Amino acid sequence: QLQLQESGPGLVKPSETLSLTCTVSGDSISSSSFYWAWIRQPPGKGLEWIASIYYSGTTYYNPSLKSRVTISVDTSKNRFSLKLSSVTAADTALYYCARLVGVTGAFDIWGQGTMVTVSS
Amino acid sequence: QSVLTQPPSVSAAPGQKVTISCSGSSSNIGNNYVSWHQQLPGTAPKLLIYENNKRPSGIPDRFSGSKSATSATLGITGLQTGDEADYYCGTWDSSLSAWVFGGGTKLTVL
């Protein structure tokens, strides 16, 4: 069965770049019809979509974060990654990776999430 | 301010029925599929409803979804204490070219 696992530093300094990786197990990240996405949730708040990517490299970004975000995929390692630059305390959140059924479908499989705190 | 509007909270007694609304516009709900997620305390969101009214395998038929024009509704019947969670609606916004979520609704089973 498909599983997603986020990994990366739990603490990032202000103005630095947050880097996270989501490793996919149980199926190929190159499966057609699926996109792969990052979603975050600040403490006590709601969900915010960050970005989505197809295995071929097609990407979609949240307009409010686009200037600071890069999503990429590594099919050889069956994983995809997120980079968020110039972070501030407002970027402190639980970061989830998820599988998206088609670019406008639904997020059907989620990772357990990884907490990232931005602090000096 | 979320693009999709949900009530912050709803409550009902065990065994009763509750509905959660999600209001949007023609650029999102009006022309795209709506999904609903359940987030139990301390856990990742779980897909409850996709394509407006379809349930993934394993989701009981106590959960239902519907859509009309620019609004969607999640219904839960036979409420159980284990249903206490935050519920989020979501959809693609064609104008923003972005996925959008509602602000979430906290369900309390009294």
PDB file of C-alpha atoms in Angstrom:
ATOM      1  CA  GLN A   1       0.000   0.000   0.000  1.00  0.00           C
ATOM      2  CA  LEU A   2       1.180   3.477  -0.839  1.00  0.00           C
ATOM      3  CA  GLN A   3       2.908   5.414   1.917  1.00  0.00           C
ATOM      4  CA  LEU A   4       4.385   8.890   2.016  1.00  0.00           C
ATOM      5  CA  GLN A   5       7.073   9.970   4.471  1.00  0.00           C
ATOM      6  CA  GLU A   6       8.281  13.530   4.973  1.00  0.00           C
ATOM      7  CA  SER A   7      11.816  14.255   6.122  1.00  0.00           C
ATOM      8  CA  GLY A   8      13.918  17.325   6.768  1.00  0.00           C
ATOM      9  CA  PRO A   9      15.159  19.707   9.460  1.00  0.00           C
ATOM     10  CA  GLY A  10      12.702  20.563  12.192  1.00  0.00           C
ATOM     11  CA  LEU A  11      14.293  23.946  12.836  1.00  0.00           C
ATOM     12  CA  VAL A  12      15.203  26.584  10.260  1.00  0.00           C
ATOM     13  CA  LYS A  13      16.625  30.040  10.897  1.00  0.00           C
ATOM     14  CA  PRO A  14      14.828  33.151   9.637  1.00  0.00           C
ATOM     15  CA  SER A  15      15.852  34.201   6.107  1.00  0.00           C
ATOM     16  CA  GLU A  16      17.207  30.730   5.337  1.00  0.00           C
ATOM     17  CA  THR A  17      15.765  28.074   3.041  1.00  0.00           C
ATOM     18  CA  LEU A  18      13.477  25.307   4.269  1.00  0.00           C
ATOM     19  CA  SER A  19      14.099  22.001   2.488  1.00  0.00           C
ATOM     20  CA  LEU A  20      11.878  18.935   2.805  1.00  0.00           C
ATOM     21  CA  THR A  21      11.699  15.600   1.007  1.00  0.00           C
ATOM     22  CA  CYS A  22       8.781  13.206   0.633  1.00  0.00           C
ATOM     23  CA  THR A  23       9.681   9.594  -0.036  1.00  0.00           C
ATOM     24  CA  VAL A  24       7.038   7.500  -1.772  1.00  0.00           C
ATOM     25  CA  SER A  25       6.867   3.775  -1.059  1.00  0.00           C
ATOM     26  CA  GLY A  26       4.510   1.101  -2.294  1.00  0.00           C
ATOM     27  CA  ASP A  27       4.096   2.492  -5.809  1.00  0.00           C
ATOM     28  CA  SER A  28       6.007   4.383  -8.448  1.00  0.00           C
ATOM     29  CA  ILE A  29       5.979   8.168  -8.328  1.00  0.00           C
ATOM     30  CA  SER A  30       5.811   7.947 -12.120  1.00  0.00           C
ATOM     31  CA  SER A  31       2.314   6.461 -12.050  1.00  0.00           C
ATOM     32  CA  SER A  32       0.095   8.278 -14.503  1.00  0.00           C
ATOM     33  CA  SER A  33      -2.904  10.311 -13.329  1.00  0.00           C
ATOM     34  CA  PHE A  34      -1.282  11.301 -10.057  1.00  0.00           C
ATOM     35  CA  TYR A  35       0.295  14.545  -8.990  1.00  0.00           C
ATOM     36  CA  TRP A  36       2.325  15.000  -5.826  1.00  0.00           C
ATOM     37  CA  ALA A  37       1.816  17.909  -3.484  1.00  0.00           C
ATOM     38  CA  TRP A  38       2.926  19.824  -0.414  1.00  0.00           C
ATOM     39  CA  ILE A  39       0.382  21.242   2.017  1.00  0.00           C
ATOM     40  CA  ARG A  40       1.056  22.994   5.297  1.00  0.00           C
ATOM     41  CA  GLN A  41      -0.851  23.754   8.484  1.00  0.00           C
ATOM     42  CA  PRO A  42       0.308  26.442  10.923  1.00  0.00           C
ATOM     43  CA  PRO A  43      -0.291  25.571  14.572  1.00  0.00           C
ATOM     44  CA  GLY A  44      -3.979  25.815  15.375  1.00  0.00           C
ATOM     45  CA  LYS A  45      -4.879  26.918  11.854  1.00  0.00           C
ATOM     46  CA  GLY A  46      -6.228  25.451   8.624  1.00  0.00           C
ATOM     47  CA  LEU A  47      -4.706  23.798   5.577  1.00  0.00           C
ATOM     48  CA  GLU A  48      -2.792  25.706   2.917  1.00  0.00           C
ATOM     49  CA  TRP A  49      -1.792  24.148  -0.397  1.00  0.00           C
ATOM     50  CA  ILE A  50       1.779  25.020  -1.368  1.00  0.00           C
ATOM     51  CA  ALA A  51       2.549  23.306  -4.680  1.00  0.00           C
ATOM     52  CA  SER A  52       1.962  20.249  -6.881  1.00  0.00           C
ATOM     53  CA  ILE A  53       4.141  18.404  -9.386  1.00  0.00           C
ATOM     54  CA  TYR A  54       3.722  15.659 -11.981  1.00  0.00           C
ATOM     55  CA  TYR A  55       6.462  13.092 -12.498  1.00  0.00           C
ATOM     56  CA  SER A  56       7.287  14.703 -15.841  1.00  0.00           C
ATOM     57  CA  GLY A  57       8.065  17.966 -14.061  1.00  0.00           C
ATOM     58  CA  THR A  58       4.872  19.951 -14.661  1.00  0.00           C
ATOM     59  CA  THR A  59       4.349  22.189 -11.647  1.00  0.00           C
ATOM     60  CA  TYR A  60       1.653  24.320 -10.040  1.00  0.00           C
ATOM     61  CA  TYR A  61       2.331  26.811  -7.260  1.00  0.00           C
ATOM     62  CA  ASN A  62       0.247  28.713  -4.750  1.00  0.00           C
ATOM     63  CA  PRO A  63       0.347  32.283  -6.118  1.00  0.00           C
ATOM     64  CA  SER A  64       0.928  33.695  -2.629  1.00  0.00           C
ATOM     65  CA  LEU A  65       4.093  31.586  -2.192  1.00  0.00           C
ATOM     66  CA  LYS A  66       5.259  31.178  -5.778  1.00  0.00           C
ATOM     67  CA  SER A  67       8.171  33.600  -5.572  1.00  0.00           C
ATOM     68  CA  ARG A  68       9.739  31.602  -2.732  1.00  0.00           C
ATOM     69  CA  VAL A  69       8.831  27.996  -3.552  1.00  0.00           C
ATOM     70  CA  THR A  70      10.406  25.305  -5.685  1.00  0.00           C
ATOM     71  CA  ILE A  71       8.991  21.800  -5.975  1.00  0.00           C
ATOM     72  CA  SER A  72      10.962  19.100  -7.724  1.00  0.00           C
ATOM     73  CA  VAL A  73      10.767  15.374  -8.372  1.00  0.00           C
ATOM     74  CA  ASP A  74      13.422  12.646  -8.482  1.00  0.00           C
ATOM     75  CA  THR A  75      11.905   9.613 -10.194  1.00  0.00           C
ATOM     76  CA  SER A  76      15.067   7.549  -9.743  1.00  0.00           C
ATOM     77  CA  LYS A  77      14.699   7.809  -5.965  1.00  0.00           C
ATOM     78  CA  ASN A  78      10.889   7.821  -5.982  1.00  0.00           C
ATOM     79  CA  ARG A  79      10.686  11.064  -4.063  1.00  0.00           C
ATOM     80  CA  PHE A  80       9.821  14.716  -4.434  1.00  0.00           C
ATOM     81  CA  SER A  81      11.041  17.775  -2.623  1.00  0.00           C
ATOM     82  CA  LEU A  82      10.119  21.259  -1.461  1.00  0.00           C
ATOM     83  CA  LYS A  83      12.301  24.309  -1.050  1.00  0.00           C
ATOM     84  CA  LEU A  84      10.930  27.467   0.558  1.00  0.00           C
ATOM     85  CA  SER A  85      13.306  30.395   0.654  1.00  0.00           C
ATOM     86  CA  SER A  86      13.548  33.469   2.880  1.00  0.00           C
ATOM     87  CA  VAL A  87      11.500  31.901   5.630  1.00  0.00           C
ATOM     88  CA  THR A  88       9.983  33.839   8.510  1.00  0.00           C
ATOM     89  CA  ALA A  89       8.107  32.845  11.650  1.00  0.00           C
ATOM     90  CA  ALA A  90       4.933  32.813   9.538  1.00  0.00           C
ATOM     91  CA  ASP A  91       6.286  29.725   7.769  1.00  0.00           C
ATOM     92  CA  THR A  92       6.273  27.731  11.010  1.00  0.00           C
ATOM     93  CA  ALA A  93       3.874  24.885  10.321  1.00  0.00           C
ATOM     94  CA  LEU A  94       3.224  21.189  10.032  1.00  0.00           C
ATOM     95  CA  TYR A  95       4.197  20.295   6.479  1.00  0.00           C
ATOM     96  CA  TYR A  96       2.415  17.409   4.756  1.00  0.00           C
ATOM     97  CA  CYS A  97       3.129  15.714   1.478  1.00  0.00           C
ATOM     98  CA  ALA A  98       0.206  14.129  -0.333  1.00  0.00           C
ATOM     99  CA  ARG A  99      -0.839  12.368  -3.518  1.00  0.00           C
ATOM    100  CA  LEU A 100      -3.253  14.279  -5.732  1.00  0.00           C
ATOM    101  CA  VAL A 101      -5.525  12.415  -8.107  1.00  0.00           C
ATOM    102  CA  GLY A 102      -5.237  14.535 -11.245  1.00  0.00           C
ATOM    103  CA  VAL A 103      -4.331  18.193 -10.974  1.00  0.00           C
ATOM    104  CA  THR A 104      -7.863  19.163  -9.917  1.00  0.00           C
ATOM    105  CA  GLY A 105      -8.863  15.933  -8.172  1.00  0.00           C
ATOM    106  CA  ALA A 106      -8.471  15.126  -4.497  1.00  0.00           C
ATOM    107  CA  PHE A 107      -5.654  14.497  -2.042  1.00  0.00           C
ATOM    108  CA  ASP A 108      -6.207  10.822  -1.336  1.00  0.00           C
ATOM    109  CA  ILE A 109      -3.048   9.769   0.456  1.00  0.00           C
ATOM    110  CA  TRP A 110      -1.209  11.896   3.038  1.00  0.00           C
ATOM    111  CA  GLY A 111       2.053  11.607   4.892  1.00  0.00           C
ATOM    112  CA  GLN A 112       2.046  11.914   8.664  1.00  0.00           C
ATOM    113  CA  GLY A 113       3.475  15.440   8.469  1.00  0.00           C
ATOM    114  CA  THR A 114       6.657  17.018   9.740  1.00  0.00           C
ATOM    115  CA  MET A 115       6.805  20.061  12.009  1.00  0.00           C
ATOM    116  CA  VAL A 116       9.088  22.873  10.901  1.00  0.00           C
ATOM    117  CA  THR A 117       9.799  25.761  13.233  1.00  0.00           C
ATOM    118  CA  VAL A 118      11.394  28.967  12.013  1.00  0.00           C
ATOM    119  CA  SER A 119      13.410  30.497  14.816  1.00  0.00           C
ATOM    120  CA  SER A 120      16.875  31.844  15.483  1.00  0.00           C
TER     121      SER A 120
ATOM    122  CA  GLN B   1      -9.331  34.815   4.740  1.00  0.00           C
ATOM    123  CA  SER B   2     -10.077  31.513   2.968  1.00  0.00           C
ATOM    124  CA  VAL B   3     -11.434  31.424  -0.579  1.00  0.00           C
ATOM    125  CA  LEU B   4     -13.960  28.823   0.566  1.00  0.00           C
ATOM    126  CA  THR B   5     -16.195  29.697   3.526  1.00  0.00           C
ATOM    127  CA  GLN B   6     -17.089  27.157   6.193  1.00  0.00           C
ATOM    128  CA  PRO B   7     -18.744  27.671   9.586  1.00  0.00           C
ATOM    129  CA  PRO B   8     -16.076  27.620  12.323  1.00  0.00           C
ATOM    130  CA  SER B   9     -17.974  25.083  14.371  1.00  0.00           C
ATOM    131  CA  VAL B  10     -21.019  22.827  14.468  1.00  0.00           C
ATOM    132  CA  SER B  11     -22.354  20.540  17.147  1.00  0.00           C
ATOM    133  CA  ALA B  12     -24.939  17.836  17.602  1.00  0.00           C
ATOM    134  CA  ALA B  13     -25.796  14.975  19.901  1.00  0.00           C
ATOM    135  CA  PRO B  14     -24.716  11.372  19.373  1.00  0.00           C
ATOM    136  CA  GLY B  15     -26.938   9.592  16.888  1.00  0.00           C
ATOM    137  CA  GLN B  16     -28.098  12.820  15.301  1.00  0.00           C
ATOM    138  CA  LYS B  17     -27.306  14.262  11.872  1.00  0.00           C
ATOM    139  CA  VAL B  18     -25.181  17.302  11.083  1.00  0.00           C
ATOM    140  CA  THR B  19     -24.359  19.196   7.912  1.00  0.00           C
ATOM    141  CA  ILE B  20     -21.328  21.349   7.181  1.00  0.00           C
ATOM    142  CA  SER B  21     -21.511  23.931   4.424  1.00  0.00           C
ATOM    143  CA  CYS B  22     -18.785  25.163   2.103  1.00  0.00           C
ATOM    144  CA  SER B  23     -19.430  28.258   0.040  1.00  0.00           C
ATOM    145  CA  GLY B  24     -17.345  29.383  -2.910  1.00  0.00           C
ATOM    146  CA  SER B  25     -17.726  30.899  -6.351  1.00  0.00           C
ATOM    147  CA  SER B  26     -18.012  30.002 -10.004  1.00  0.00           C
ATOM    148  CA  SER B  27     -14.221  29.848 -10.369  1.00  0.00           C
ATOM    149  CA  ASN B  28     -13.890  27.107  -7.786  1.00  0.00           C
ATOM    150  CA  ILE B  29     -16.859  25.071  -6.518  1.00  0.00           C
ATOM    151  CA  GLY B  30     -19.053  26.157  -9.411  1.00  0.00           C
ATOM    152  CA  ASN B  31     -16.862  24.490 -12.016  1.00  0.00           C
ATOM    153  CA  ASN B  32     -14.704  21.930 -10.228  1.00  0.00           C
ATOM    154  CA  TYR B  33     -15.037  18.867  -8.049  1.00  0.00           C
ATOM    155  CA  VAL B  34     -15.220  19.321  -4.281  1.00  0.00           C
ATOM    156  CA  SER B  35     -13.528  17.046  -1.771  1.00  0.00           C
ATOM    157  CA  TRP B  36     -13.862  16.811   1.994  1.00  0.00           C
ATOM    158  CA  HIS B  37     -11.235  15.795   4.543  1.00  0.00           C
ATOM    159  CA  GLN B  38     -11.545  14.770   8.182  1.00  0.00           C
ATOM    160  CA  GLN B  39      -8.710  15.642  10.557  1.00  0.00           C
ATOM    161  CA  LEU B  40      -8.878  13.886  13.891  1.00  0.00           C
ATOM    162  CA  PRO B  41      -6.883  15.523  16.704  1.00  0.00           C
ATOM    163  CA  GLY B  42      -3.156  15.096  16.213  1.00  0.00           C
ATOM    164  CA  THR B  43      -3.441  13.253  12.913  1.00  0.00           C
ATOM    165  CA  ALA B  44      -3.067  13.955   9.213  1.00  0.00           C
ATOM    166  CA  PRO B  45      -6.166  14.804   7.171  1.00  0.00           C
ATOM    167  CA  LYS B  46      -8.056  11.850   5.708  1.00  0.00           C
ATOM    168  CA  LEU B  47     -10.061  11.929   2.490  1.00  0.00           C
ATOM    169  CA  LEU B  48     -13.791  11.471   3.174  1.00  0.00           C
ATOM    170  CA  ILE B  49     -15.463  12.590  -0.038  1.00  0.00           C
ATOM    171  CA  TYR B  50     -14.120  13.197  -3.546  1.00  0.00           C
ATOM    172  CA  GLU B  51     -15.732  14.341  -6.793  1.00  0.00           C
ATOM    173  CA  ASN B  52     -18.517  16.040  -4.782  1.00  0.00           C
ATOM    174  CA  ASN B  53     -20.222  12.906  -3.514  1.00  0.00           C
ATOM    175  CA  LYS B  54     -18.033   9.801  -3.833  1.00  0.00           C
ATOM    176  CA  ARG B  55     -16.639   7.922  -0.866  1.00  0.00           C
ATOM    177  CA  PRO B  56     -13.226   6.231  -0.936  1.00  0.00           C
ATOM    178  CA  SER B  57     -13.125   2.584   0.036  1.00  0.00           C
ATOM    179  CA  GLY B  58     -13.535   2.169   3.790  1.00  0.00           C
ATOM    180  CA  ILE B  59     -15.479   5.373   4.415  1.00  0.00           C
ATOM    181  CA  PRO B  60     -18.893   4.512   5.906  1.00  0.00           C
ATOM    182  CA  ASP B  61     -22.047   5.640   4.173  1.00  0.00           C
ATOM    183  CA  ARG B  62     -22.866   7.793   7.207  1.00  0.00           C
ATOM    184  CA  PHE B  63     -20.754  10.376   5.376  1.00  0.00           C
ATOM    185  CA  SER B  64     -22.211  12.001   2.264  1.00  0.00           C
ATOM    186  CA  GLY B  65     -21.438  14.932   0.027  1.00  0.00           C
ATOM    187  CA  SER B  66     -23.455  17.110  -2.287  1.00  0.00           C
ATOM    188  CA  LYS B  67     -22.964  20.178  -4.436  1.00  0.00           C
ATOM    189  CA  SER B  68     -25.297  22.812  -5.785  1.00  0.00           C
ATOM    190  CA  ALA B  69     -24.106  25.761  -7.873  1.00  0.00           C
ATOM    191  CA  THR B  70     -21.300  27.391  -5.839  1.00  0.00           C
ATOM    192  CA  SER B  71     -21.867  25.594  -2.555  1.00  0.00           C
ATOM    193  CA  ALA B  72     -21.141  22.134  -1.212  1.00  0.00           C
ATOM    194  CA  THR B  73     -22.348  20.276   1.837  1.00  0.00           C
ATOM    195  CA  LEU B  74     -20.964  17.441   3.924  1.00  0.00           C
ATOM    196  CA  GLY B  75     -23.534  15.393   5.803  1.00  0.00           C
ATOM    197  CA  ILE B  76     -22.847  13.045   8.680  1.00  0.00           C
ATOM    198  CA  THR B  77     -25.585  10.835  10.104  1.00  0.00           C
ATOM    199  CA  GLY B  78     -25.608   8.629  13.188  1.00  0.00           C
ATOM    200  CA  LEU B  79     -23.042  10.849  14.897  1.00  0.00           C
ATOM    201  CA  GLN B  80     -20.464   9.157  17.074  1.00  0.00           C
ATOM    202  CA  THR B  81     -18.036  10.660  19.566  1.00  0.00           C
ATOM    203  CA  GLY B  82     -15.275   9.410  17.298  1.00  0.00           C
ATOM    204  CA  ASP B  83     -16.498  11.817  14.610  1.00  0.00           C
ATOM    205  CA  GLU B  84     -15.256  14.782  16.649  1.00  0.00           C
ATOM    206  CA  ALA B  85     -12.724  16.355  14.318  1.00  0.00           C
ATOM    207  CA  ASP B  86     -11.994  19.251  12.016  1.00  0.00           C
ATOM    208  CA  TYR B  87     -13.527  19.000   8.556  1.00  0.00           C
ATOM    209  CA  TYR B  88     -12.151  20.766   5.496  1.00  0.00           C
ATOM    210  CA  CYS B  89     -13.611  21.273   2.055  1.00  0.00           C
ATOM    211  CA  GLY B  90     -11.293  21.801  -0.898  1.00  0.00           C
ATOM    212  CA  THR B  91     -11.333  22.318  -4.631  1.00  0.00           C
ATOM    213  CA  TRP B  92      -9.355  23.702  -7.548  1.00  0.00           C
ATOM    214  CA  ASP B  93      -9.772  27.378  -8.323  1.00  0.00           C
ATOM    215  CA  SER B  94      -9.550  27.907 -12.062  1.00  0.00           C
ATOM    216  CA  SER B  95      -8.986  31.664 -11.799  1.00  0.00           C
ATOM    217  CA  LEU B  96      -6.159  31.357  -9.292  1.00  0.00           C
ATOM    218  CA  SER B  97      -4.816  28.124 -10.839  1.00  0.00           C
ATOM    219  CA  ALA B  98      -4.493  26.943  -7.286  1.00  0.00           C
ATOM    220  CA  TRP B  99      -5.910  24.441  -4.869  1.00  0.00           C
ATOM    221  CA  VAL B 100      -7.990  26.114  -2.156  1.00  0.00           C
ATOM    222  CA  PHE B 101      -9.309  24.874   1.163  1.00  0.00           C
ATOM    223  CA  GLY B 102     -12.044  26.124   3.434  1.00  0.00           C
ATOM    224  CA  GLY B 103     -11.033  27.415   6.834  1.00  0.00           C
ATOM    225  CA  GLY B 104     -12.220  24.223   8.489  1.00  0.00           C
ATOM    226  CA  THR B 105     -15.167  23.344  10.720  1.00  0.00           C
ATOM    227  CA  LYS B 106     -14.776  21.872  14.179  1.00  0.00           C
ATOM    228  CA  LEU B 107     -17.407  19.237  14.889  1.00  0.00           C
ATOM    229  CA  THR B 108     -18.353  18.651  18.507  1.00  0.00           C
ATOM    230  CA  VAL B 109     -20.501  15.647  19.392  1.00  0.00           C
ATOM    231  CA  LEU B 110     -22.182  16.646  22.612  1.00  0.00           C
TER     232      LEU B 110
END
